[in-house]
Amino acid sequence: MIRFILLQNRQGKTRLAKYYIPLEESEKHKVEYEVHRLVVNRDPKFTNFVEFRTHKVIYRRYAGLFFSLCVDITDNELAYLECIHLFVEILDHFFSNVCELDLVFNFHKVYLILDEFILAGELQETSKKAIIERMGELEKQE
Amino acid sequence: MNPFSSGTRLRDMIRAIRACKTAAEERAVVRKECAAIRAAISENDQDYRHRNIAKLMFIHMLGYPTHFGQMECLKLIASPGFPEKRIGYLGLMLLLDERQEVLMLVTNSIKQDLNHTNQYIVGLALCALGNIGSAEMARDLAPEVERLLQFRDPNIRKKAALCSIRIIKKVPDLVENFMNPAASLLKEKHHGVLLTGVQLCTDLCKISSEALEYFRKKCTDSLVKVLKDLVNSPYAPEYDISGITDPFLHIRLLRFLRILGQGDADASDSMNDILAQVATKTESNKNAGNAILYECVATIMSIEDNGGLRVLAINILGRFLSNRDNNIRYVALNMLMRAITVDSQAVQRHRATILECVKDSDASIRKRALELVYLLVNESNAKPLTKELIEYLEVSDPEFKGDLTAKICSIIEKFSPEKIWYIDNMLKVLSEAGNYVKDEVWHALIVVITNASNLHGYSVRSLYRAVQTTGDQETLLRVAVWCIGEYGDMLINSAGMLNIEEPITVTESDAVDVIETTIKRHSSDLTTRAMCLVALLKLSSRFPSCSQRINDIIVHYKGSLVLELQQRAIEFSSIVDRHQNIRSALVERMPVLDEATYSGRRAGSVSAVASTSQAATLNLPNGVAKTAAAPLVDLLDLSSDDVPAPSSSGGDFLQDLLGVDLAPASSQSGINQTQKSGNDVLLDLLSIGTPPAQSSTAIPEILSSNQDNKSPINILEQLSSPSAPSGHVSSPANSPMVDLLDGFAPKPQKPEDNGTAYPSITAFESSSLRVTFNFSKQPGNPQITLIDALFENKTSNSCTNFIFQAAVPKFLQLHLDPASSTTLPASGNGSITQKLRITNSQHGKKSLVMRIRIAYKKDDKDALEEGQISNFPRGL
C-alpha cells in the first residue's frame, strides 16, 4: 500500500503531498523534509529506492522535480517505479508538456488526476487514456 | 461560477506568493490572505467560499496553519453544485484526516452524495471516504459502498472496490459482507475494475482466513485463466507499457495467486504452468518486464514446493544480480534474502557477486547486500568472508563503517573457530574502524583475551604493534592500554611467544610511552584517560624501574579539571608514593573474567538499557548511593599542600577506583544487584565492567571475609595512617562498601556516627505520652527513611491495648512494622518501640509530614490522642 505521495522540487518545496495514512501536521512537515534530504543528493546512477524509517521510498526525478512514493517494505519496487512514470505521462499528456509551473498553478487539478489514478493507497486505473477521458468529463461538470 | 477560469484571484495569490523574495515577505502575503479568508468566513460569504478554500489549500501546502477553514469544507460539501463539492472534498482530504472530530459531521453529507444521481458526485464521495474515512464512517457507510460495487458505471465500481479495502481494514468484522460482491468483480473484463477487484480480494484474504478459504476454492482456477489470457493477449495500446499489456494487472494477479497458493498444495499445483510461462516468456529488457518477473519469482518462492520452478526463479535472480541496472540488482538482493530460507545452497553460489555488491557505491544496495552476506555466513565460509569484509572496511565510506563493523563483529563473535582467530580479526577491525565499534564489542574482546591464558603475551604484543601503526582508534587504544596494564611484563620479556610471531623488542619505557601518548592524546576521551591511569598504576608495580616516571605522569593529572581523572590521579599517586608494601598485591592481575556470566549479563542488559547497556547494568550497588552519600573527603588524608579531593559520592568512589565504569549517575539498575554478594561488588571494582570470575585471587579473598559487614567502613582510610585525624565524614547512606584494603592495615576505626545524620525529634508530646522518632536512611536509597518510634508513658498508670496509627499524604508511602508490645508500662518502667518505613517519592522536593493517632486503654477507659508531625528534619 502507498503510504504517501510527494512531489517536491530540488529546493524541497512541496508541490503535491497526498497522505493515505493519518499523520499530524508537524509530522508531515518532518516527513517531507526527511524524504527530500534522502533523495535530493543521490547519484542518478543509484537505485531509485531508499529505506525510510520502517518503509521504503521509491522516487524518480524528472527535471527538477522529485516524485516520491512511500510504500511497504514488501511491495514491488519496480512496479511502483513504473507507476510513477505512468503518472508523469498522464500529467504530461494532460498539461501537454508539463512543467513545474503547471503543477503550481493547477495544483487542484493535479490532485484531481491523482484521485483518479490512486485511491486509498492503491492503484485505481492503469490506462492513461481512461484517466484523460475521465478528466475531460469532470471538467465539463465545472 | 468557476473560481479558476474567470476570477483569477487564486492565480493572483499564487503569483504574489511566488514573487516574494524573502520568507518574511511570503509570510506577510499569506497573513494578509488568511485575514481576508477569515473575514469572508465570518461574514458567511458564499460566492467566494470555494475559491477561498482553494487558496487555503495552497497556503496549507506551503506549511501554514489552516485549521480555520475546516468547517468551510463541510459547508462546501453540503452545497448542491459539483464545482463546490469538488473543492469541498479536495479541501476535506487535504486539511483534515480521520482523527479529527469534525469529520463525523461530514458522514451524513457523504451518505447523501453516495446516493446522488450524478455519478461524478458519487465518485467524489467514494474518493473522500476511501482516502480519509474513519472506522465509524466505514461502519456507517459500508452498505452504500457495498451496493456501489454493482453500479453500472465501471468508474464507480473500481472506486467502490478500493473504498471497500479501507472499510474492511478499519472494520474487519465487515469482511463477510464484501466477499460475494468482491468475487463477482473478478469476472470483470474492464481492467480498472479487475485490478481493483483483485486488490480487494487480496486484502480480504489477508484479513480473514475464512475469505482466504473461500477465494481459494472458488477463484483460483478462474484467476489462473485471467492471468493466462492477459499474458497471451494481443497488443492493447491502451494498456501497453513497453510491449507488455498492463504490467500492473499482471503483478496484482501474481500477488493474489501467491496468497492463494501459500500453504496449499492443490492451489499451488494449479498455478504452476502459468507461473512457468510468465517466468520464461516475459521480456526482461525493460523495467515493466522485470517488475513482473520479480513478482513472479516472489510467488514461486512462496507457494508450495515445486523444484523445477524454484530453479527457474533462482536463475532469474542470478540474471538480475548481474544486471547493470542498480534497481534490478537491488531487488535481486532483496529477493535472495527471502530465497535463502528456501534454498540456501543456490544463494551461496552467488556469494562472490553479493560480496561485490557490499562494495557498491550506492548505500541502498550496500545495505541490502551486507544483510544478505550476514545471512550467508556459516562455519565453513566465515573465515574468507570475514577477511573480505575487513579488507573492504579499509576503503568503505565513513557513514557505512558503523553498519559494517557491527556486522563483522557479530560474525566474528558468532563463528570464531578459535580464540586466536577471534583476537586477530577483532584487532584488525579495531585498527581499521575502532571509532565505530560499540562498547560491548571491545568489552567482549577483553573478556576473551583474559580467558585465553596462553595468548596473553601474544595479544599484548599484537596490540602493541597495532598501536604503533594506527594510533588513532579510540577503542583499539583502550584495549591496548588495558592489556599493557595487565600483561605489560609479557610484552617486555616476550613470554608465551608463539611460533607464528615475529620477535619484538620492547623496553619498559616503550610500554609506558604507549600509555603516556594515549593519555596525552588530544582526542582521548575520559574513559580512555581513566583507563590509562589504571594501567599506569599497574605498571608502576610491574616495572619498578619506571616507577618514578609513572608517578610523574600520574602527578600531572592531580591538577586535572576533570574530577574523575583528578581523583584517580590523587589516589593512585598516593598508592605509588607511600604504599610500596601493598602495591604489588593491590595491582595483581585481573582474575579471569567468566565468559558465560559476561555474555549472560550482556544479553540481559540489552533490553534494560539500550545504548550504554554495559556500563549501566553493571553499575554496582554502590552506585545508587550516589545521590545520598555525604562527601567522602580526605579519603586518603592527603598532605595539606595537595589539592583537596573534591567530594565524590562514596559509592562511586570505590566503583571507579580501578574500573572504567563511568556510567551516568542516573542509573538505577544497580538496585537489583544489591543483594549480590560483596564478592561481586569488589570484583567489579577492579574490572572494566565485567563479571567476576569464580576463581578468587588474593584480593577478593581478603575482601570476601568482609562480605557481611554491611556497615560503611572508611575506605582506604588506614592507608593514610592509623592516626589520621578524623576530618572524615562517613556517610550514613553508604552502601555496603567493604574495606578494600582491610587485610593490609590495622583494624579500621568504627565510624563514629553510624547512621545518625539526622537529629531525633520529639514527634508528639501530651500530658500522658511522649513519642520520639529516631531516623536512619537505608543504604543506597535516599528516598526511604527508617524511623524508630519510641513511646514513653509519662503517667503513673500503665496503658493497655496501645495502638499507634499514622497517615501520610500521597507522595509518601508508609509501612508500619508491628510494635514491640501493646502495653505501655507506667513511667520509667519501659517503653514501646515500633519501626516505620517511609518512602518519599518526592525526595529532595518535599519533606515528610505525618498525622498520627494513638489509642490505648488506661484505668479501664478508652483514650485517643491525635496530632500532626511536621517538624521532621529537612532532607528526609
Short mmCIF file of N, CA, C and O in Angstrom, two decimals, chain B residues 321-368:
data_model
loop_
_atom_site.label_atom_id
_atom_site.label_comp_id
_atom_site.label_asym_id
_atom_site.label_seq_id
_atom_site.Cartn_x
_atom_site.Cartn_y
_atom_site.Cartn_z
N LEU B 321 21.02 -10.29 -10.69
CA LEU B 321 22.18 -9.88 -9.89
C LEU B 321 23.32 -9.39 -10.76
O LEU B 321 24.11 -8.55 -10.35
N SER B 322 23.39 -9.90 -11.97
CA SER B 322 24.48 -9.47 -12.83
C SER B 322 24.02 -8.36 -13.78
O SER B 322 24.77 -7.94 -14.64
N ASN B 323 22.81 -7.87 -13.58
CA ASN B 323 22.30 -6.79 -14.42
C ASN B 323 23.05 -5.49 -14.13
O ASN B 323 23.52 -5.27 -13.02
N ARG B 324 23.15 -4.67 -15.15
CA ARG B 324 23.88 -3.42 -14.92
C ARG B 324 23.02 -2.38 -14.20
O ARG B 324 23.54 -1.47 -13.57
N ASP B 325 21.72 -2.53 -14.33
CA ASP B 325 20.81 -1.58 -13.68
C ASP B 325 20.80 -1.81 -12.16
O ASP B 325 20.53 -2.91 -11.69
N ASN B 326 21.10 -0.77 -11.44
CA ASN B 326 21.17 -0.90 -9.98
C ASN B 326 19.83 -1.31 -9.37
O ASN B 326 19.80 -2.06 -8.41
N ASN B 327 18.74 -0.80 -9.93
CA ASN B 327 17.42 -1.15 -9.39
C ASN B 327 17.20 -2.65 -9.43
O ASN B 327 16.67 -3.24 -8.50
N ILE B 328 17.60 -3.24 -10.53
CA ILE B 328 17.39 -4.68 -10.70
C ILE B 328 18.25 -5.46 -9.72
O ILE B 328 17.82 -6.43 -9.11
N ARG B 329 19.47 -4.99 -9.55
CA ARG B 329 20.35 -5.68 -8.59
C ARG B 329 19.78 -5.55 -7.17
O ARG B 329 19.84 -6.48 -6.38
N TYR B 330 19.23 -4.39 -6.90
CA TYR B 330 18.67 -4.17 -5.57
C TYR B 330 17.54 -5.16 -5.28
O TYR B 330 17.51 -5.81 -4.24
N VAL B 331 16.62 -5.30 -6.24
CA VAL B 331 15.50 -6.21 -5.97
C VAL B 331 15.98 -7.65 -5.93
O VAL B 331 15.43 -8.48 -5.19
N ALA B 332 17.04 -7.95 -6.69
CA ALA B 332 17.58 -9.32 -6.64
C ALA B 332 18.09 -9.63 -5.24
O ALA B 332 17.80 -10.69 -4.67
N LEU B 333 18.83 -8.69 -4.68
CA LEU B 333 19.35 -8.90 -3.32
C LEU B 333 18.20 -9.06 -2.34
O LEU B 333 18.23 -9.92 -1.44
N ASN B 334 17.20 -8.24 -2.52
CA ASN B 334 16.04 -8.28 -1.66
C ASN B 334 15.37 -9.65 -1.70
O ASN B 334 15.01 -10.23 -0.67
N MET B 335 15.23 -10.16 -2.91
CA MET B 335 14.56 -11.44 -3.07
C MET B 335 15.43 -12.60 -2.59
O MET B 335 14.93 -13.57 -2.04
N LEU B 336 16.74 -12.48 -2.79
CA LEU B 336 17.64 -13.55 -2.33
C LEU B 336 17.55 -13.72 -0.81
O LEU B 336 17.71 -14.82 -0.29
N MET B 337 17.27 -12.63 -0.13
CA MET B 337 17.10 -12.73 1.33
C MET B 337 15.95 -13.67 1.66
O MET B 337 16.00 -14.39 2.64
N ARG B 338 14.91 -13.59 0.83
CA ARG B 338 13.78 -14.49 1.09
C ARG B 338 14.10 -15.89 0.59
O ARG B 338 13.67 -16.88 1.18
N ALA B 339 14.86 -15.96 -0.50
CA ALA B 339 15.16 -17.26 -1.09
C ALA B 339 16.07 -18.09 -0.19
O ALA B 339 16.08 -19.31 -0.26
N ILE B 340 16.81 -17.41 0.67
CA ILE B 340 17.82 -18.13 1.45
C ILE B 340 17.17 -19.15 2.38
O ILE B 340 17.74 -20.20 2.66
N THR B 341 15.96 -18.89 2.81
CA THR B 341 15.29 -19.86 3.67
C THR B 341 14.81 -21.06 2.85
O THR B 341 14.63 -22.15 3.38
N VAL B 342 14.61 -20.84 1.58
CA VAL B 342 14.12 -21.91 0.71
C VAL B 342 15.27 -22.77 0.21
O VAL B 342 15.22 -24.00 0.25
N ASP B 343 16.28 -22.11 -0.29
CA ASP B 343 17.37 -22.86 -0.91
C ASP B 343 18.68 -22.11 -0.68
O ASP B 343 19.11 -21.33 -1.52
N SER B 344 19.28 -22.35 0.47
CA SER B 344 20.46 -21.53 0.80
C SER B 344 21.65 -21.92 -0.08
O SER B 344 22.49 -21.09 -0.38
N GLN B 345 21.69 -23.20 -0.54
CA GLN B 345 22.80 -23.62 -1.40
C GLN B 345 22.84 -22.78 -2.66
O GLN B 345 23.89 -22.29 -3.07
N ALA B 346 21.67 -22.62 -3.25
CA ALA B 346 21.59 -21.87 -4.51
C ALA B 346 22.04 -20.43 -4.31
O ALA B 346 22.71 -19.85 -5.16
N VAL B 347 21.68 -19.86 -3.16
CA VAL B 347 22.07 -18.47 -2.90
C VAL B 347 23.58 -18.40 -2.69
O VAL B 347 24.24 -17.47 -3.14
N GLN B 348 24.11 -19.42 -2.01
CA GLN B 348 25.56 -19.43 -1.76
C GLN B 348 26.36 -19.34 -3.05
O GLN B 348 27.46 -18.78 -3.07
N ARG B 349 25.81 -19.91 -4.10
CA ARG B 349 26.54 -19.88 -5.39
C ARG B 349 26.80 -18.44 -5.84
O ARG B 349 27.75 -18.18 -6.57
N HIS B 350 25.96 -17.53 -5.44
CA HIS B 350 26.13 -16.14 -5.88
C HIS B 350 26.93 -15.30 -4.89
O HIS B 350 26.95 -14.08 -4.99
N ARG B 351 27.59 -16.01 -3.96
CA ARG B 351 28.24 -15.29 -2.87
C ARG B 351 29.21 -14.21 -3.37
O ARG B 351 29.21 -13.09 -2.89
N ALA B 352 30.00 -14.58 -4.35
CA ALA B 352 31.02 -13.64 -4.83
C ALA B 352 30.37 -12.36 -5.35
O ALA B 352 30.81 -11.25 -5.03
N THR B 353 29.29 -12.53 -6.13
CA THR B 353 28.61 -11.36 -6.68
C THR B 353 28.02 -10.51 -5.57
O THR B 353 28.08 -9.28 -5.61
N ILE B 354 27.43 -11.20 -4.59
CA ILE B 354 26.80 -10.46 -3.49
C ILE B 354 27.85 -9.67 -2.73
O ILE B 354 27.64 -8.51 -2.37
N LEU B 355 29.00 -10.31 -2.54
CA LEU B 355 30.08 -9.63 -1.83
C LEU B 355 30.51 -8.38 -2.58
O LEU B 355 30.86 -7.36 -1.97
N GLU B 356 30.49 -8.47 -3.91
CA GLU B 356 30.82 -7.28 -4.70
C GLU B 356 29.82 -6.16 -4.42
O GLU B 356 30.17 -4.99 -4.38
N CYS B 357 28.56 -6.57 -4.25
CA CYS B 357 27.51 -5.57 -4.02
C CYS B 357 27.71 -4.83 -2.69
O CYS B 357 27.28 -3.69 -2.54
N VAL B 358 28.33 -5.51 -1.73
CA VAL B 358 28.60 -4.84 -0.45
C VAL B 358 29.49 -3.62 -0.69
O VAL B 358 29.46 -2.66 0.05
N LYS B 359 30.29 -3.70 -1.76
CA LYS B 359 31.24 -2.61 -2.02
C LYS B 359 30.67 -1.58 -3.00
O LYS B 359 31.38 -0.70 -3.45
N ASP B 360 29.39 -1.71 -3.32
CA ASP B 360 28.78 -0.79 -4.28
C ASP B 360 28.79 0.64 -3.74
O ASP B 360 28.82 0.87 -2.53
N SER B 361 28.74 1.58 -4.68
CA SER B 361 28.76 2.97 -4.21
C SER B 361 27.39 3.41 -3.70
O SER B 361 27.28 4.40 -3.00
N ASP B 362 26.36 2.68 -4.05
CA ASP B 362 25.01 3.07 -3.64
C ASP B 362 24.66 2.47 -2.27
O ASP B 362 24.70 1.25 -2.09
N ALA B 363 24.34 3.34 -1.35
CA ALA B 363 24.10 2.88 0.02
C ALA B 363 22.95 1.89 0.11
O ALA B 363 22.99 0.95 0.90
N SER B 364 21.92 2.07 -0.70
CA SER B 364 20.77 1.16 -0.65
C SER B 364 21.21 -0.26 -0.97
O SER B 364 20.82 -1.22 -0.31
N ILE B 365 22.02 -0.40 -2.01
CA ILE B 365 22.50 -1.72 -2.42
C ILE B 365 23.44 -2.30 -1.36
O ILE B 365 23.32 -3.46 -0.98
N ARG B 366 24.34 -1.47 -0.87
CA ARG B 366 25.28 -1.94 0.14
C ARG B 366 24.56 -2.52 1.34
O ARG B 366 24.91 -3.58 1.85
N LYS B 367 23.54 -1.80 1.77
CA LYS B 367 22.83 -2.21 2.97
C LYS B 367 22.15 -3.56 2.77
O LYS B 367 22.26 -4.45 3.62
N ARG B 368 21.48 -3.70 1.65
CA ARG B 368 20.84 -4.99 1.33
C ARG B 368 21.88 -6.10 1.26
O ARG B 368 21.70 -7.17 1.81
#
